[in-house]
mmCIF file of C-alpha atoms in Angstrom:
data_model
loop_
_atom_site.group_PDB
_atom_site.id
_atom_site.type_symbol
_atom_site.label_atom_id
_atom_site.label_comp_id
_atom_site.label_asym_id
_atom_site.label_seq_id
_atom_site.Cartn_x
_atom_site.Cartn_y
_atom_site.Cartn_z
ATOM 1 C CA UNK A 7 19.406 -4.667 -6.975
ATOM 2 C CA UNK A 8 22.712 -4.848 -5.058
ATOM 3 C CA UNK A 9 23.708 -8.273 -4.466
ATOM 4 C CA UNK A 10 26.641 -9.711 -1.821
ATOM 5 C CA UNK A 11 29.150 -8.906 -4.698
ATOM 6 C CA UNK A 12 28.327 -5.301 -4.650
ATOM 7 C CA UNK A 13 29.236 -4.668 -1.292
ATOM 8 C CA UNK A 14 32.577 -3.623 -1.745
ATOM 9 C CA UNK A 15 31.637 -1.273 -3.947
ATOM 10 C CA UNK A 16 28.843 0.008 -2.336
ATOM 11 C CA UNK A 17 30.179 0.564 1.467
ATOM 12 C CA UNK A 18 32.183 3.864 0.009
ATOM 13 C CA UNK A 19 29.349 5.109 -1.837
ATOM 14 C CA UNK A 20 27.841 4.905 1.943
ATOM 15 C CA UNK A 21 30.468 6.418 4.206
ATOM 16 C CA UNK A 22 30.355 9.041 2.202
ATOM 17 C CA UNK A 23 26.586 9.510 1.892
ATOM 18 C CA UNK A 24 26.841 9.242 6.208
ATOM 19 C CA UNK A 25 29.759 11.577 5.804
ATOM 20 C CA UNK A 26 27.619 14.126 4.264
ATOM 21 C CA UNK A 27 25.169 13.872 6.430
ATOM 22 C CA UNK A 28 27.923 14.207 9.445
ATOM 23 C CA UNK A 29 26.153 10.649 10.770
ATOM 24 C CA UNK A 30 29.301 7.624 11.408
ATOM 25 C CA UNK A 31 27.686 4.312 12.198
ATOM 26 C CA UNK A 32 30.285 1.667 11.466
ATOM 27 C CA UNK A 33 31.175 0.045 8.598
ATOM 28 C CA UNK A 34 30.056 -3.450 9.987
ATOM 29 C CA UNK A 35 26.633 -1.828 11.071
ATOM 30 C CA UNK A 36 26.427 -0.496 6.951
ATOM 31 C CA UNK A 37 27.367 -3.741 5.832
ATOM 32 C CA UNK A 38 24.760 -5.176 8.233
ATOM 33 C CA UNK A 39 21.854 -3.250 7.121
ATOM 34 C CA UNK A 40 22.759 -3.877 2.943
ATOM 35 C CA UNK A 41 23.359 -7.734 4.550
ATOM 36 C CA UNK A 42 19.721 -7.600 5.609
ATOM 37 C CA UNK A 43 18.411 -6.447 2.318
ATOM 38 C CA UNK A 44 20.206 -8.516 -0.016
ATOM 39 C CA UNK A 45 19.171 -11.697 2.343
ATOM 40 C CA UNK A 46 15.377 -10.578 2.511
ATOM 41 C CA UNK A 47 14.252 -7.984 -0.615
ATOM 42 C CA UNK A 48 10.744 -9.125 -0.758
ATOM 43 C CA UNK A 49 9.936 -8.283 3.184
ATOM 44 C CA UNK A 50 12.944 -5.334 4.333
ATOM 45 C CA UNK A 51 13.617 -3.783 1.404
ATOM 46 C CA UNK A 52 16.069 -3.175 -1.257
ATOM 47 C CA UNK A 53 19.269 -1.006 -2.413
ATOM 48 C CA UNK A 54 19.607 -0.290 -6.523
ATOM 49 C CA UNK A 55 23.722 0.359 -6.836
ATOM 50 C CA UNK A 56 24.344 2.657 -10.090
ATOM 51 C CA UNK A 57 27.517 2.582 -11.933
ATOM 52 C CA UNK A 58 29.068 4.325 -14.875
ATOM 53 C CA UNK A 59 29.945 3.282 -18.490
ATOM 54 C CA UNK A 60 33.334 2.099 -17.154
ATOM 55 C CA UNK A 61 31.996 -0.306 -14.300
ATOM 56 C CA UNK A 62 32.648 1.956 -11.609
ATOM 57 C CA UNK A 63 30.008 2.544 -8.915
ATOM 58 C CA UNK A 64 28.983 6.232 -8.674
ATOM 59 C CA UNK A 65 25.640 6.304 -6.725
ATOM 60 C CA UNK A 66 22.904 4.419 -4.399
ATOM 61 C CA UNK A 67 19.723 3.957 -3.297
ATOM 62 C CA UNK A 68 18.117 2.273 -0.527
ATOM 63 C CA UNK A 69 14.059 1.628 -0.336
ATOM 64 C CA UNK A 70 12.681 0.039 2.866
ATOM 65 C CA UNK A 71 9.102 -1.893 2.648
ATOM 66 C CA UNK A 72 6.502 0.232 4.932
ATOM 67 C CA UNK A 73 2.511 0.597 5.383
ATOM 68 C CA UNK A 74 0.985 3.561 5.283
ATOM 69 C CA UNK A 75 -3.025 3.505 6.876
ATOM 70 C CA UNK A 76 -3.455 6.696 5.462
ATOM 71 C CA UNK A 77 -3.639 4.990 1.510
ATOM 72 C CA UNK A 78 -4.390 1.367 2.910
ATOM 73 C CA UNK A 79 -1.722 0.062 1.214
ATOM 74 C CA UNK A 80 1.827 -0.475 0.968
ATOM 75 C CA UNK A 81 4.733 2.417 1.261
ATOM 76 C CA UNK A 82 7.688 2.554 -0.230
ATOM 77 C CA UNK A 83 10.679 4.501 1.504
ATOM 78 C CA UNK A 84 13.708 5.819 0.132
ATOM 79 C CA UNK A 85 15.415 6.232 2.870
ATOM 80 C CA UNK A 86 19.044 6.824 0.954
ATOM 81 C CA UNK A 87 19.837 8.633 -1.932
ATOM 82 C CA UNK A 88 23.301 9.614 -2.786
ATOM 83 C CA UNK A 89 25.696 10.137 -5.906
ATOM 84 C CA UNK A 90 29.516 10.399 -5.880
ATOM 85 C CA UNK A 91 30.112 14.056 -6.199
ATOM 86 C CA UNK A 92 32.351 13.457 -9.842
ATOM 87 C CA UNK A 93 28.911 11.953 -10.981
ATOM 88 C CA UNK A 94 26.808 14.514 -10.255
ATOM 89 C CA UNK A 95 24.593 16.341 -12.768
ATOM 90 C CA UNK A 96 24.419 13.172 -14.915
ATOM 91 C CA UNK A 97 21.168 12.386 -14.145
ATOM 92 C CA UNK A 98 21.992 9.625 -12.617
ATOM 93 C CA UNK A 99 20.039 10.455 -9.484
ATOM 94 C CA UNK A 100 16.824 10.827 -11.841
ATOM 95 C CA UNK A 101 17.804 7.148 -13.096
ATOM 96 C CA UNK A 102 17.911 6.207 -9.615
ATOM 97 C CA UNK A 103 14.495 7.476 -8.709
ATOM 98 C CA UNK A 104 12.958 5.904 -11.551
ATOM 99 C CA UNK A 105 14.228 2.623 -10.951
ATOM 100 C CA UNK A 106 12.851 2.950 -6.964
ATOM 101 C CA UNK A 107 9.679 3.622 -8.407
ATOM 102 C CA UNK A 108 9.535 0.913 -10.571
ATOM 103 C CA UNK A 109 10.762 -1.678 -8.009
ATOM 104 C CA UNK A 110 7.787 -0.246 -5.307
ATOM 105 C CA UNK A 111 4.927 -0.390 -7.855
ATOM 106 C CA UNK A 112 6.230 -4.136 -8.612
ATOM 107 C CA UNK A 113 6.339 -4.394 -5.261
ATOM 108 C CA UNK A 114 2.335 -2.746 -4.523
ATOM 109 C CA UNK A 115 3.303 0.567 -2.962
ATOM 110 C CA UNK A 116 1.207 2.788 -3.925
ATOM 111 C CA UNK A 117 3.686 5.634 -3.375
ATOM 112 C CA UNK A 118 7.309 6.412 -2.749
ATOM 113 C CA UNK A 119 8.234 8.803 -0.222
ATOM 114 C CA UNK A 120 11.777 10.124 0.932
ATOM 115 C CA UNK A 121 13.375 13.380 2.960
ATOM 116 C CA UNK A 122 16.040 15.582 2.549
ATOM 117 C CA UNK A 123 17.967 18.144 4.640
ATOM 118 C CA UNK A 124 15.867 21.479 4.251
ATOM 119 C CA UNK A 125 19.184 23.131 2.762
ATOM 120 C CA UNK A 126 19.648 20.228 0.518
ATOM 121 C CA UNK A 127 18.799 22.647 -2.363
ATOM 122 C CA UNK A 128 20.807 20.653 -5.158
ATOM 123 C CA UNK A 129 18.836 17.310 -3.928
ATOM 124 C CA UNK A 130 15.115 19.651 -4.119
ATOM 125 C CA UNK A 131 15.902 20.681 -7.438
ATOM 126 C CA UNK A 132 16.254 16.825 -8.446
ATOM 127 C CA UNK A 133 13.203 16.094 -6.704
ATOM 128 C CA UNK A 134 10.857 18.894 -8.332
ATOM 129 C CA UNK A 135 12.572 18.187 -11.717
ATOM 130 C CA UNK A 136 11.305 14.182 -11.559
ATOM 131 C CA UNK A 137 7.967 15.058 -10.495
ATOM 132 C CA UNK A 138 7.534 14.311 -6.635
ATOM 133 C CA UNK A 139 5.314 16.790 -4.358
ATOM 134 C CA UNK A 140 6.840 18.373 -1.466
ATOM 135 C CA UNK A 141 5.559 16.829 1.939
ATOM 136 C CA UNK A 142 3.238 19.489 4.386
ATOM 137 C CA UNK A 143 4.014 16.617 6.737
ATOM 138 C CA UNK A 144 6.663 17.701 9.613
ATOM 139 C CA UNK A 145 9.149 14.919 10.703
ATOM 140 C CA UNK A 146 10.100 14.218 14.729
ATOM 141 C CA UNK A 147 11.934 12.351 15.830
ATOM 142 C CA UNK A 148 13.102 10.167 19.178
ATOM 143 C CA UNK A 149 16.147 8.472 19.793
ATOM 144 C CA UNK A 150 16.026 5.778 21.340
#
């Protein structure tokens, strides 16, 4: 789990997964939300910070706590996943996954569930590879 030390190196890994995703919330309002995890695991969530053999940080993940009435029982969202584009292809996002998992069944979810851009295809063929089911569910959603 990524603790207060980690947040240096995690806030790039970050701006870049927003960058992809053309989003640009500030870096205080990132540094907020990983804050808010680190302080309170057990009830908001978590984020799992990967790094390479040298030490350097290459990817991240972020799972928030959720219910879901559906299974009556708990959800586990992976709301973030993103790996520095040198790293790519290493796996490392399968690592990743794993680790989420392992952290939401310790936790009682009974399942993790996450989203991707439709033309994500390099993220889908991750996915399929580790196992998960696509969703028939269709997202909406309202700004507020």
């Amino acid at each position: 789990m990524a603790r207060e030390e980690d947040l240096e190196d995690l806030l790039p890994l970050m701006r870049a997964y927003c960058d992809f995703y053309a989003a640009d919330p500030s870096d205080a309002d990132l540094l907020a939300l990983s804050r808010a995890l680190v302080a309170d695991p057990e009830h908001e969530g978590l984020q799992l910070l990967a790094r390479d053999w040298r030490g350097r940080a290459v990817a991240f993940a972020t799972v928030f706590w959720s219910w879901q009435t559906l299974q009556a029982g708990r959800l586990a969202v992976m709301n973030d996943l993103y790996v520095a584009e040198h790293a790519r292809g290493t796996r490392i996002a399968d690592a990743l996954i794993a680790a989420c998992a392992e952290h939401a069944r310790a936790h009682g979810a009974r399942s993790l569930t996450w989203q991707t851009a439709t033309d994500n295809e390099r993220a889908q063929a991750v996915y399929d590879r580790v196992g998960a089911r696509r969703s028939s569910w269709l997202d909406y959603e309202l700004e507020l």
